[in-house]
Every structure is written in C-alpha cells, then in structure tokens.
Tab-separated table of C-alpha atoms in Angstrom:
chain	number	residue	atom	x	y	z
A	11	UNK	CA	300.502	40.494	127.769
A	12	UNK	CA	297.266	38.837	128.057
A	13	UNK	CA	296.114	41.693	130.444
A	14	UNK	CA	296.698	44.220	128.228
A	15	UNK	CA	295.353	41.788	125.238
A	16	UNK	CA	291.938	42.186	127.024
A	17	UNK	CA	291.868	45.735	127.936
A	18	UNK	CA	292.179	46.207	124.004
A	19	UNK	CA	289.502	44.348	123.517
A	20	UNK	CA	287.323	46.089	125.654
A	21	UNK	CA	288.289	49.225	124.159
A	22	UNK	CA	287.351	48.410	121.167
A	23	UNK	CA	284.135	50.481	119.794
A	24	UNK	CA	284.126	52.194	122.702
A	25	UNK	CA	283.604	56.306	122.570
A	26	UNK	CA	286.635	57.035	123.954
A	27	UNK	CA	288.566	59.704	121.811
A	28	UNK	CA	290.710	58.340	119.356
A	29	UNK	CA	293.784	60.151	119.759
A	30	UNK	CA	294.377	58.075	122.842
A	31	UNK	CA	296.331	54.932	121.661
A	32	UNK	CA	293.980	52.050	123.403
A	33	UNK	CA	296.752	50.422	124.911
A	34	UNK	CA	298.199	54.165	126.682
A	35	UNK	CA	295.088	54.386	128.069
A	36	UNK	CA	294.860	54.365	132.419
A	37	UNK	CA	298.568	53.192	132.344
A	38	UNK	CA	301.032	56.031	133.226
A	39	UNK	CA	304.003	53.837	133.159
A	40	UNK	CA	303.589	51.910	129.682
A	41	UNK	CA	303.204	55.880	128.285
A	42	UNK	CA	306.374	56.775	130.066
A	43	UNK	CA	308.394	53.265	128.526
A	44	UNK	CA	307.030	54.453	124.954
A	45	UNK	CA	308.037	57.907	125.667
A	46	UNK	CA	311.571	56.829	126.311
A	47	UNK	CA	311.744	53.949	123.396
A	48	UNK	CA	311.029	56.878	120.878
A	49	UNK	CA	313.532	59.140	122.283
A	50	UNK	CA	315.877	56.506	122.385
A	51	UNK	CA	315.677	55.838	118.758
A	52	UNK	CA	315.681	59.390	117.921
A	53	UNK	CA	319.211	59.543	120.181
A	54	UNK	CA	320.719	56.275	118.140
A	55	UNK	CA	319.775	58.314	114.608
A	56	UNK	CA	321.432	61.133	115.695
A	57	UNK	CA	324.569	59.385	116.729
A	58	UNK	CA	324.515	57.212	113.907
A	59	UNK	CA	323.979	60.389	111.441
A	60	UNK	CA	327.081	62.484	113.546
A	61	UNK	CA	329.352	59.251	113.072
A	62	UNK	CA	328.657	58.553	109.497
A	63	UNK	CA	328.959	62.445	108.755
A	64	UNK	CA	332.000	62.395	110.971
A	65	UNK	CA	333.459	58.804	109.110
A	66	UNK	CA	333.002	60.234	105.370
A	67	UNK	CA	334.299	63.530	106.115
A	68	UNK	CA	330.814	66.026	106.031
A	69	UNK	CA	329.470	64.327	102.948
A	70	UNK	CA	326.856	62.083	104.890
A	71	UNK	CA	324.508	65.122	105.942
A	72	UNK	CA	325.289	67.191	102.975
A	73	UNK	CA	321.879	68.058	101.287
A	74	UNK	CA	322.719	66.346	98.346
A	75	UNK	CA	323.617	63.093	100.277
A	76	UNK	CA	320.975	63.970	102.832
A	77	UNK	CA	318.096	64.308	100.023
A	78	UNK	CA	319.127	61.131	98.731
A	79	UNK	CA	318.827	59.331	101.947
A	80	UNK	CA	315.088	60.447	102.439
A	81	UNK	CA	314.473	59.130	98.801
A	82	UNK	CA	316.154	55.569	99.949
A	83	UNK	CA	313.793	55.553	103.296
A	84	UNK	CA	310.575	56.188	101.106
A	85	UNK	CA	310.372	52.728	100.010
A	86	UNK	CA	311.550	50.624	102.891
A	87	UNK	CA	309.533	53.403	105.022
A	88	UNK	CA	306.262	52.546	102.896
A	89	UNK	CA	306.871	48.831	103.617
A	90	UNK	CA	307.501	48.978	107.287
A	91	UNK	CA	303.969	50.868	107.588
A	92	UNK	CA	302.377	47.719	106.244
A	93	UNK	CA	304.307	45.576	107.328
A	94	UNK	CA	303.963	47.534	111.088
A	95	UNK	CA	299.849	46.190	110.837
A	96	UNK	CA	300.487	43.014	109.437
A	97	UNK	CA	303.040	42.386	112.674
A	98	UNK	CA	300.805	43.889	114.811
A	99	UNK	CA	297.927	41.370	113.977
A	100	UNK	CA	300.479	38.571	115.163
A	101	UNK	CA	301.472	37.458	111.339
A	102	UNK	CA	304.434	38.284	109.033
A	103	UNK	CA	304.982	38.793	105.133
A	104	UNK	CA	308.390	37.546	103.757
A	105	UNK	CA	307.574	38.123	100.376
A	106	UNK	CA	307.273	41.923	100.491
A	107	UNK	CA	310.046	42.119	98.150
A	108	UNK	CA	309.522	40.109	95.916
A	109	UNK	CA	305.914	41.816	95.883
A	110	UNK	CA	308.227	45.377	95.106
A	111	UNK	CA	310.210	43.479	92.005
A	112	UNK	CA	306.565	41.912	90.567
A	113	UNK	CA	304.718	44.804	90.483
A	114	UNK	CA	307.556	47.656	89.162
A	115	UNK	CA	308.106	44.444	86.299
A	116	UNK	CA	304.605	44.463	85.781
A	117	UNK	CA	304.475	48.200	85.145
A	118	UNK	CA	307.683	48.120	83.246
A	119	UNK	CA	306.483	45.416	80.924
A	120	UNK	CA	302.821	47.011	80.680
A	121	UNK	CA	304.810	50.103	79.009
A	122	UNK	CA	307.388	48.151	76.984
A	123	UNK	CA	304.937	45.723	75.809
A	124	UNK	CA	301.363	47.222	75.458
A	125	UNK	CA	302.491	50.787	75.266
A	126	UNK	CA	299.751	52.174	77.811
A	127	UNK	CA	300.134	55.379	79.782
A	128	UNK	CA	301.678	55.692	83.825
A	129	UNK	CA	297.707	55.644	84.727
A	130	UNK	CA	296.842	52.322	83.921
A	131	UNK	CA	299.822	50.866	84.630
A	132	UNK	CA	299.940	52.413	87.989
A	133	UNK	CA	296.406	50.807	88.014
A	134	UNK	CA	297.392	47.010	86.762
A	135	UNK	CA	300.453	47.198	89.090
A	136	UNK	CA	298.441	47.961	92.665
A	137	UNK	CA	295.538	45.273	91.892
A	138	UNK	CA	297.833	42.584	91.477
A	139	UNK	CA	299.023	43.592	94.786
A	140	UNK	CA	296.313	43.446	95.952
A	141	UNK	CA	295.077	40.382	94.615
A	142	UNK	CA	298.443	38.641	95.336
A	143	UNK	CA	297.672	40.271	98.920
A	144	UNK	CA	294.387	39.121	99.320
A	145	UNK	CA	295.320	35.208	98.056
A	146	UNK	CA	298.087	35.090	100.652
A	147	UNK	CA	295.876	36.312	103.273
A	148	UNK	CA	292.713	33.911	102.463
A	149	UNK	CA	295.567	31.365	102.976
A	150	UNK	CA	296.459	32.199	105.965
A	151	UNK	CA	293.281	32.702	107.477
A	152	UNK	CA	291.159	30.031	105.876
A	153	UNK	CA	293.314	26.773	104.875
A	154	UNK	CA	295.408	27.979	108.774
A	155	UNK	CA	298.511	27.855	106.875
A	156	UNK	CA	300.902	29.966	109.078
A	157	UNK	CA	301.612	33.326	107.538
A	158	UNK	CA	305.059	32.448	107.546
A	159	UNK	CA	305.169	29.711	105.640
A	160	UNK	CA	302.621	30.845	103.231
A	161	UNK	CA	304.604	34.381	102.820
A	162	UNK	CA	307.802	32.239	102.588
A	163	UNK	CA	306.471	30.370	99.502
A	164	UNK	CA	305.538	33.475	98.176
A	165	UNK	CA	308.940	35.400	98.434
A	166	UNK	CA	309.938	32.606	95.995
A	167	UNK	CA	306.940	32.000	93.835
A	168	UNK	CA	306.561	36.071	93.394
A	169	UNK	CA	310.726	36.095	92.448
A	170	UNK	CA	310.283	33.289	90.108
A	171	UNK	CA	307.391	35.026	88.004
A	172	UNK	CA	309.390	37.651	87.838
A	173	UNK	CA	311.970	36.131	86.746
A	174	UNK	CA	309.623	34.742	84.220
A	175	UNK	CA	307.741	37.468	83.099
A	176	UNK	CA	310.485	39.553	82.317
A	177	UNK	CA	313.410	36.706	80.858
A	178	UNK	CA	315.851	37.468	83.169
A	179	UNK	CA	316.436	40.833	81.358
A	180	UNK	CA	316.680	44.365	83.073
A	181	UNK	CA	313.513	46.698	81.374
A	182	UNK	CA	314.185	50.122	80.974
A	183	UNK	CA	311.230	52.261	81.843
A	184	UNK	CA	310.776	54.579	78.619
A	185	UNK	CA	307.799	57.416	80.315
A	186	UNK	CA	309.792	60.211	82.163
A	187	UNK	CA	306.220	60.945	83.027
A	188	UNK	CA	306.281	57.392	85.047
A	189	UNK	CA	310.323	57.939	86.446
A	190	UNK	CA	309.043	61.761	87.570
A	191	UNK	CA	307.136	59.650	90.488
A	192	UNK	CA	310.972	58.734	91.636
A	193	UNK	CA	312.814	61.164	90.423
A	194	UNK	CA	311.080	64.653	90.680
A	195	UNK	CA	310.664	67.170	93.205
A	196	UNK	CA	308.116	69.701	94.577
A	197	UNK	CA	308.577	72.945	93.799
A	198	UNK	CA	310.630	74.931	97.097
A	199	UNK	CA	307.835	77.204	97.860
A	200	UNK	CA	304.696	74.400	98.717
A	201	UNK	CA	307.123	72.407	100.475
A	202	UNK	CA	307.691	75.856	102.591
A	203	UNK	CA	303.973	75.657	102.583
A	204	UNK	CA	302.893	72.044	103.726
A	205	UNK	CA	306.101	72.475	106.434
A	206	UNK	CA	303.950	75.332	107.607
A	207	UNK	CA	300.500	73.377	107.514
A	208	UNK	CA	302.324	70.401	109.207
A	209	UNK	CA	303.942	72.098	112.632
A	210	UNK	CA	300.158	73.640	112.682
A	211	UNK	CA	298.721	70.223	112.836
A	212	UNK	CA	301.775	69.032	115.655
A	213	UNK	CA	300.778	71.971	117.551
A	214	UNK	CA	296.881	70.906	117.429
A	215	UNK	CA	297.069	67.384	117.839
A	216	UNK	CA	299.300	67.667	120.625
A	217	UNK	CA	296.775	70.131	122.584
A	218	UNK	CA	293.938	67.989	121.362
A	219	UNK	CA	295.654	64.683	122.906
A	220	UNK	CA	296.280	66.630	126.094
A	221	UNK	CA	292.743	67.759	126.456
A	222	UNK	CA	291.377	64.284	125.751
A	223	UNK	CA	293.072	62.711	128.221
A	224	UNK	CA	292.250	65.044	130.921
A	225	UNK	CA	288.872	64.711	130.107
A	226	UNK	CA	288.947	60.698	130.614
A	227	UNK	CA	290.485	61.467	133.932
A	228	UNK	CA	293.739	60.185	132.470
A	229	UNK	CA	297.287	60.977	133.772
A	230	UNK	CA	298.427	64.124	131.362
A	231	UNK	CA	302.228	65.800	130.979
A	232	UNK	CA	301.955	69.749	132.419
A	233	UNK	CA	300.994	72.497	129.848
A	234	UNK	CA	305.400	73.431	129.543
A	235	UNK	CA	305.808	69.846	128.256
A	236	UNK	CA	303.410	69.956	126.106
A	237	UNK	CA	304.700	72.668	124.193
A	238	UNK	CA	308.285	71.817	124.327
A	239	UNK	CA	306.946	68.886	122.600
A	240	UNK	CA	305.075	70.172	119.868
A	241	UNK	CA	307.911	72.954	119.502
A	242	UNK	CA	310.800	70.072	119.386
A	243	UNK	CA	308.731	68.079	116.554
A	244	UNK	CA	308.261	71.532	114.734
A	245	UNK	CA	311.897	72.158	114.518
A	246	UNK	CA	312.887	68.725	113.269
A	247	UNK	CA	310.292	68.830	110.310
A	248	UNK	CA	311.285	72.801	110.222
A	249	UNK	CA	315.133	71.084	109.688
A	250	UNK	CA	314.804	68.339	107.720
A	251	UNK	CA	312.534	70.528	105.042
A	252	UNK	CA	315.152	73.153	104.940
A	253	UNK	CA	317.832	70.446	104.640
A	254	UNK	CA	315.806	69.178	101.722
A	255	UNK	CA	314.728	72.429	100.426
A	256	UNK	CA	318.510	73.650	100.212
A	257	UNK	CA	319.164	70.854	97.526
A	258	UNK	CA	316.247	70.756	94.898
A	259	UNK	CA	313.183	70.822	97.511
A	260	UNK	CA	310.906	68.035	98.847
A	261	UNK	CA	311.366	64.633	96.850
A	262	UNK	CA	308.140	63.080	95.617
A	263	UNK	CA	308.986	59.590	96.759
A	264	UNK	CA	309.099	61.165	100.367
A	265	UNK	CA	305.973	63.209	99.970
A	266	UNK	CA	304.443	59.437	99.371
A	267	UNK	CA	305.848	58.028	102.404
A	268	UNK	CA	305.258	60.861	104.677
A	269	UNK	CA	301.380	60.984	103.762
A	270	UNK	CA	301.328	57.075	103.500
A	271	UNK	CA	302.738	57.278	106.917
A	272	UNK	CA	300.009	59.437	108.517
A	273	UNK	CA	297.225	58.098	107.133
A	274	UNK	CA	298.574	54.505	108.383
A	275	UNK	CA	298.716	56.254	111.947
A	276	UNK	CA	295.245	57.360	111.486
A	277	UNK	CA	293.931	54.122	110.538
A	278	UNK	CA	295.830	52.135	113.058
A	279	UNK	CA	294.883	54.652	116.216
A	280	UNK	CA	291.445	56.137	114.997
A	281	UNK	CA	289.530	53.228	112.921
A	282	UNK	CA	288.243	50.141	114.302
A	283	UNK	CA	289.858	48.451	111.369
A	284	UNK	CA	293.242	49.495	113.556
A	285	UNK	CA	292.135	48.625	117.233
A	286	UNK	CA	291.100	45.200	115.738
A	287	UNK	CA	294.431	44.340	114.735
A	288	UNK	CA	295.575	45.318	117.646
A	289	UNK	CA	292.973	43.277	119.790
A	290	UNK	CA	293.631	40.070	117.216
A	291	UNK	CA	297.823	40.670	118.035
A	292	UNK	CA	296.915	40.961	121.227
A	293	UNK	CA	295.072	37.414	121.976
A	294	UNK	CA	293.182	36.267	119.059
A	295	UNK	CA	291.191	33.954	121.041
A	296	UNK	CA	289.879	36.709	123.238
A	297	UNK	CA	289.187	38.838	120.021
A	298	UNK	CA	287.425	36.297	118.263
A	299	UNK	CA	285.389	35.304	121.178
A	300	UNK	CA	284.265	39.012	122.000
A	301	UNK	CA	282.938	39.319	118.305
A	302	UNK	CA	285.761	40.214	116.044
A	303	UNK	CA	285.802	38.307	112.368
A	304	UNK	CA	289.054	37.578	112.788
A	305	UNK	CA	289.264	35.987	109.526
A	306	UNK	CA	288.507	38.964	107.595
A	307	UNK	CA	290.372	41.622	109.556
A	308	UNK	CA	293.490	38.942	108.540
A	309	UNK	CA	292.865	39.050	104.855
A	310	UNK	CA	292.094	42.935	104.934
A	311	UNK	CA	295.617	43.430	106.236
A	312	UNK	CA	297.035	41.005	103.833
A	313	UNK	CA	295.424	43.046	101.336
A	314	UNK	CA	296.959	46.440	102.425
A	315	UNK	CA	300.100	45.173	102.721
A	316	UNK	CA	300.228	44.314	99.073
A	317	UNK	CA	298.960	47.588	98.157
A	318	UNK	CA	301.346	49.161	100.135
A	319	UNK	CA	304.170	46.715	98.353
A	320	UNK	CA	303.053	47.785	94.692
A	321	UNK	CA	303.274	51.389	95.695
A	322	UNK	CA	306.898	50.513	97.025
A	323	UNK	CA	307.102	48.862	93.742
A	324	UNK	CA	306.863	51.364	91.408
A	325	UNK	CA	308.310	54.352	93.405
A	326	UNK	CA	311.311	51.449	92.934
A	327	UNK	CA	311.249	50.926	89.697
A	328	UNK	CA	310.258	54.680	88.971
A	329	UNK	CA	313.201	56.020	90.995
A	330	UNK	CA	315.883	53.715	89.302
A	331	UNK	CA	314.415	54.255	85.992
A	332	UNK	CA	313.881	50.414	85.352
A	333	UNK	CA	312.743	47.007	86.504
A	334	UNK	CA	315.386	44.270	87.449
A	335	UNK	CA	314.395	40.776	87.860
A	336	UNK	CA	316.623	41.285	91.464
A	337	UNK	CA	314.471	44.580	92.382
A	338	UNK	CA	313.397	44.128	96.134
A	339	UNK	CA	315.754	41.683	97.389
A	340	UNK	CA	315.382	41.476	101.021
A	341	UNK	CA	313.592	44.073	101.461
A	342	UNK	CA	311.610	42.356	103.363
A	343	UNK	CA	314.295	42.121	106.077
A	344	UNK	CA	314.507	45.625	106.268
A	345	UNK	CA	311.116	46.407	106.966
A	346	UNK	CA	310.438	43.640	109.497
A	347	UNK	CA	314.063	45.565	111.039
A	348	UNK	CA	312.703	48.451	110.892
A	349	UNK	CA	309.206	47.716	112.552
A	350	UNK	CA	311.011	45.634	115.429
A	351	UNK	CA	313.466	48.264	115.730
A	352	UNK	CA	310.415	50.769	116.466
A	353	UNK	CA	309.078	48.949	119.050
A	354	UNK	CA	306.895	46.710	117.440
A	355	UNK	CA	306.769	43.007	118.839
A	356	UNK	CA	306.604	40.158	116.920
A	357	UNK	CA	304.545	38.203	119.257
A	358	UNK	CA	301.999	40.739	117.841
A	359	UNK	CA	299.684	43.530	119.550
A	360	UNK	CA	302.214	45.652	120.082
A	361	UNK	CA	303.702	48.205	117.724
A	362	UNK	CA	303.529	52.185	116.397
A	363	UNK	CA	303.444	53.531	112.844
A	364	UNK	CA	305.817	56.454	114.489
A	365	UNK	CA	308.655	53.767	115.664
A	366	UNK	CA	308.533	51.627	112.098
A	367	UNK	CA	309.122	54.771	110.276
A	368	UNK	CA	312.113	55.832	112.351
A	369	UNK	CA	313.598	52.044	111.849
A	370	UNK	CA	313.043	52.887	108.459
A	371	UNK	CA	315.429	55.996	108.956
A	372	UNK	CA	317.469	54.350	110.824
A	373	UNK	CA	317.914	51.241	108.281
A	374	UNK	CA	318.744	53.231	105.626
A	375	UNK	CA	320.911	55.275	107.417
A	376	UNK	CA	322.860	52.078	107.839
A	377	UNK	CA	322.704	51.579	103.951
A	378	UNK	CA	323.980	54.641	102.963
A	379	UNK	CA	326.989	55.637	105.281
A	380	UNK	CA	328.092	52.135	104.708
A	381	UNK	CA	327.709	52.518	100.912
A	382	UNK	CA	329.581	55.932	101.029
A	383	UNK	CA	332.376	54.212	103.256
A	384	UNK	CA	332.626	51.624	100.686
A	385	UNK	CA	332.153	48.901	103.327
A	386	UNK	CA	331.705	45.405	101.355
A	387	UNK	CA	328.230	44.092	100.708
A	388	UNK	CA	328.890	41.442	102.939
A	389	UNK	CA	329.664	43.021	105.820
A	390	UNK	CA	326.808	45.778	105.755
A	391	UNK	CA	324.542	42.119	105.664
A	392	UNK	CA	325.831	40.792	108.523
A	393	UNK	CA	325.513	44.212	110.361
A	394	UNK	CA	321.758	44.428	109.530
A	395	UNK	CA	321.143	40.832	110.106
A	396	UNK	CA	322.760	41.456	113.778
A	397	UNK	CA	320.912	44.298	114.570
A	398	UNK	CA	317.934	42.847	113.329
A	399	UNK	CA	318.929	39.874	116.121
A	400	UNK	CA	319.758	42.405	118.890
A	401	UNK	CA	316.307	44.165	118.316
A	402	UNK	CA	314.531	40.950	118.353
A	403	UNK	CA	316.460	39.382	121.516
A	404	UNK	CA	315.946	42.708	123.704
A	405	UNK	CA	311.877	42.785	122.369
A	406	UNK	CA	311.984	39.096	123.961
A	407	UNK	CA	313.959	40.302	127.005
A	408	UNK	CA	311.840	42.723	128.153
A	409	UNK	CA	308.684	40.511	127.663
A	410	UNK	CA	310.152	38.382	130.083
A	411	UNK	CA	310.788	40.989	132.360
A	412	UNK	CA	306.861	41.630	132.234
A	413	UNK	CA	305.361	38.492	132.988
C-alpha cells in the first residue's frame, strides 16, 4: 500500500492525461483486478434484480417498480459520491444523515415559517451544509480530533437540532414547485435525447482512454475490446432509459445523481483537488511531506460532503413531500455500504466514483425487494449490517494478501 501511496504522489501535477486513473497507471494487473471487481458487482446486481423479480412474481423490474427504485438510489447514490472522497482521503462522516434530516427541516421550516420561495430555501439549506461541513472538517484537521469521533458527535448533535428545530412534528412541504424536484419527470423525448448524447460520450471517452494510454507506452486492451466495451455500456444506459422511459420518463431525482455522479468522477480522476485525496488516503505523511496542505484538502472534502448531504436532503424531503424529525436515519450506513461495496477501502486511497454508485444500486436494490417481500424491518437491518461486514472483512482480506 505504501508503494502505491508514493507512486500517487509522484503523479500528482504531473502532465500525464487525466483519463488515466493515477493509480492504473504502469500496472497491468491492478487494471485487470478493477476490471473484474466492477464486473463482479455488475454480475451480483443482476442476480440480485432476477431473484427479487423472480421472489415477487415480475413486479420487481416492472417499470413502475423499476422507476421507483432509481428514485430510491438517487439519494443514497448522491451520498456515497461524497462520502466515496471523504473515504478515500482516509476519514469517515457518520453524520451524513442526520446532515439529510437538518437540511430538508431547514427547507421545510424556511417555507412553513418565513414563506420564501424553493430558491432561497434551496440556498439556506446547502450553506448550512456546508458550513456544518466545513466546522466538522476544521475539527478534524486542526484540533486532530479523529473524523470519527467528531462525525459521531455530529450524527447526534445534527439529530437533536432537528429534533429541536422542528418540535418533534412531521412538516408538510406546501410548494409543489419545491416537491417537483422529487417528484417530477423529464419529458420522454430529451431523455431519448441525453441517452443519445451519453453513449456518444462512452464511445469517445473510451477511444480517448485507449489512445492515452498507448501514447504513455502503457499496456492497452485490443481495438475489439474496446468497442465491445463502449457498445456493452451503451446498451445498459440504452435499457435502463427505455425501462424508465416506458413508465413516465427519466425521474429528476436521478437526473441529479447521474450528473452529480460524473462530475464527482471528473473531479476525483481529472483535478488535482482529486489526486490529492487520493495521495493524502494513500500515506498522508508522504503527501504532506511532498507539499500537499493536507489540512485544507481535509476541510475541502468535509465541505463537499455536506453539500452533497443538503442536496440529498432536499431531493428527501422533496420526494416524500415533507420533513420528519427521523428523515435520514442511517443513511449513513448505506453509503459507507455502498462505497466499500464498490471497492473503496477504508484504510483510505483507494476507491472509484463508478463502484460507490453501483453499491448504491445495489443497496437499494436490497431495500426495495425486501420491502415488496414484506420482509420485517429487522431482518432487512441485519442483512445490510452483514453485508456491510462481509464487504469490509474481504476489503481487509485481500490487503493482507498484498503485503
């Protein structure tokens, strides 16, 4: 691990393309292990969508069923892309749902009490997210108080103001104008539109990557691979928009995630906010040694994530069409599932924006075939605690089998 710690560091500000994940590049057989992880998790979906479709008799991947399950992903998917960078830096955030229940209360009681539009509530909701975000991080990186403990606190201070705030009292969210963010859906025809936009960028990036790599005198897949590749991706967004379309079209909340998504995928392979995090994860002696403020880069990402949270927030609150003092509740567990599940390792340095979204999936997959089976609340816990175990104990297992 430390290796590989160092060879990020080195990478970093180099002017070697972007599109080449830092820690990919020069080693053929950490590409290959990634490769196989991904299509591994792509195989468990699968199985786990063909059981639960088999289990409820057809209604699991029925589009109306099938739209609603993208809608449940957006918000644990928008957490587990913030919660992928903070992991990747080496820290954690256990009050991420709390974070989700604060701000939708925030914006719920900004409308019930003060009467002002979605804008500014929107507004007041995301900077105390950030603030709250930015607070926790200074914590952590300038009074050393371990993220955990400091996060911890949080996940019951946050719950508590709540609580608070709103009297222990469920508020109804009165602005359809506000719910639409939850509850709408893009018109049939653009999402035909941005499906066809999207399998043109797969089929560019994935020639771009290609090229890039055999410029750096990298190992490369042959030309057939590549395009079985870009043509595979292409049909599963090609599916899952037509599944989609063939209810009501594209839900909003999903839109949100999907371009949330991306532009965390950017960020964490193209920007040197990204390879930092990375490099800190990695070995944050080495990183702080070869230059990196590794102070700053630790409150940054604290900050994100509670952007990210308030967005989760009030697609929350927006989609349910209220704010509950209980809104969020371990949530936080399912994104931190979610990003191990995708590869990520919570020793930090180590982790995609790719994988976290598919735990995402895969999470609330979980969540809805056992909610249409009727299985009791407290066994679909103790099935997401163990997996969350399993993912955890087989991270640790293989990082064994490294060293």
């Amino acid at each position: 691990m430390k290796a590989s710690s160092s060879a990020q560091v080195k990478d970093v500000g180099s002017n070697v393309p972007a599109d080449v994940p830092a820690r990919e590049r020069g080693n053929p057989q950490a590409s290959l292990k990634q490769a196989l992880r991904a299509y591994a998790m792509v195989a468990a979906l699968v199985v786990i969508w063909l059981a639960f479709d088999y289990a409820t008799g057809g209604v699991f991947l029925r589009p109306r069923n099938f739209s609603n399950l993208m809608r449940q992903t957006a918000v644990t998917g928008i957490l587990a892309v913030g919660m992928l960078m903070v992991i990747v830096a080496g820290e954690i955030d256990l009050s991420v749902g709390s974070l989700v229940g604060l701000t939708g209360m925030i914006a719920a009681l900004a409308q019930a009490n003060y009467h002002l539009g979605p804008a500014p509530t929107l507004l007041i909701a995301c900077v105390v997210g950030i603030l709250i975000g930015l607070v926790q991080g200074l914590t952590t990186a300038h009074a050393r108080v371990p993220s955990f403990i400091v996060t911890l606190g949080g996940l019951l201070a946050w719950r508590g103001v709540t609580k608070g705030a709103s009297g222990g009292v469920t508020i109804p969210i009165g602005l359809d104008s506000f719910n639409s963010i939850g509850q709408s859906y893009l018109d049939k025809g653009f999402g035909i539109v941005l499906a066809a936009v999207a399998v043109l960028v797969i089929i560019v990036r994935e020639w771009r990557s290609r090229a890039a790599r055999a410029r750096l005198g990298l190992p490369t897949i042959s030309v057939m691979k590549t395009i079985v590749r870009a043509v595979g991706l292409s049909v599963v967004l090609i599916a899952v928009v037509a599944a989609v379309n063939s209810y009501q079209g594209i839900p909003i909340p999903v839109l949100v995630f999907v371009l949330i998504a991306l532009l965390g995928a950017f960020v964490m392979s193209n920007t040197t906010f990204g390879r930092y995090l990375y490099a800190i994860g990695g070995n944050r002696e080495a990183a702080r040694l070869s230059g990196i403020n590794t102070r700053l880069w630790t409150v940054g990402v604290f900050g994100s994530m509670g952007l990210l949270a308030a967005l989760a927030g009030i697609i929350y609150t927006a989609r349910v069409g209220s704010a509950s003092p209980d809104a969020g509740l371990l949530l936080e567990l399912d994104a931190i599932a979610a990003c191990v599940i995708g590869g990520a390792s919570l020793m930090g340095g180590r982790g995609a924006i790719f994988g976290a979204c598919i735990g995402a999936l895969l999470m609330a997959s979980l969540d809805n075939g056992m909610s249409l089976k009727n299985v009791a609340d407290y066994i679909q816990d103790i099935v997401k605690g163990g997996i969350l175990v399993i993912a955890v104990a087989l991270d640790m297992l293989g990082r064994k089998r490294t060293t």
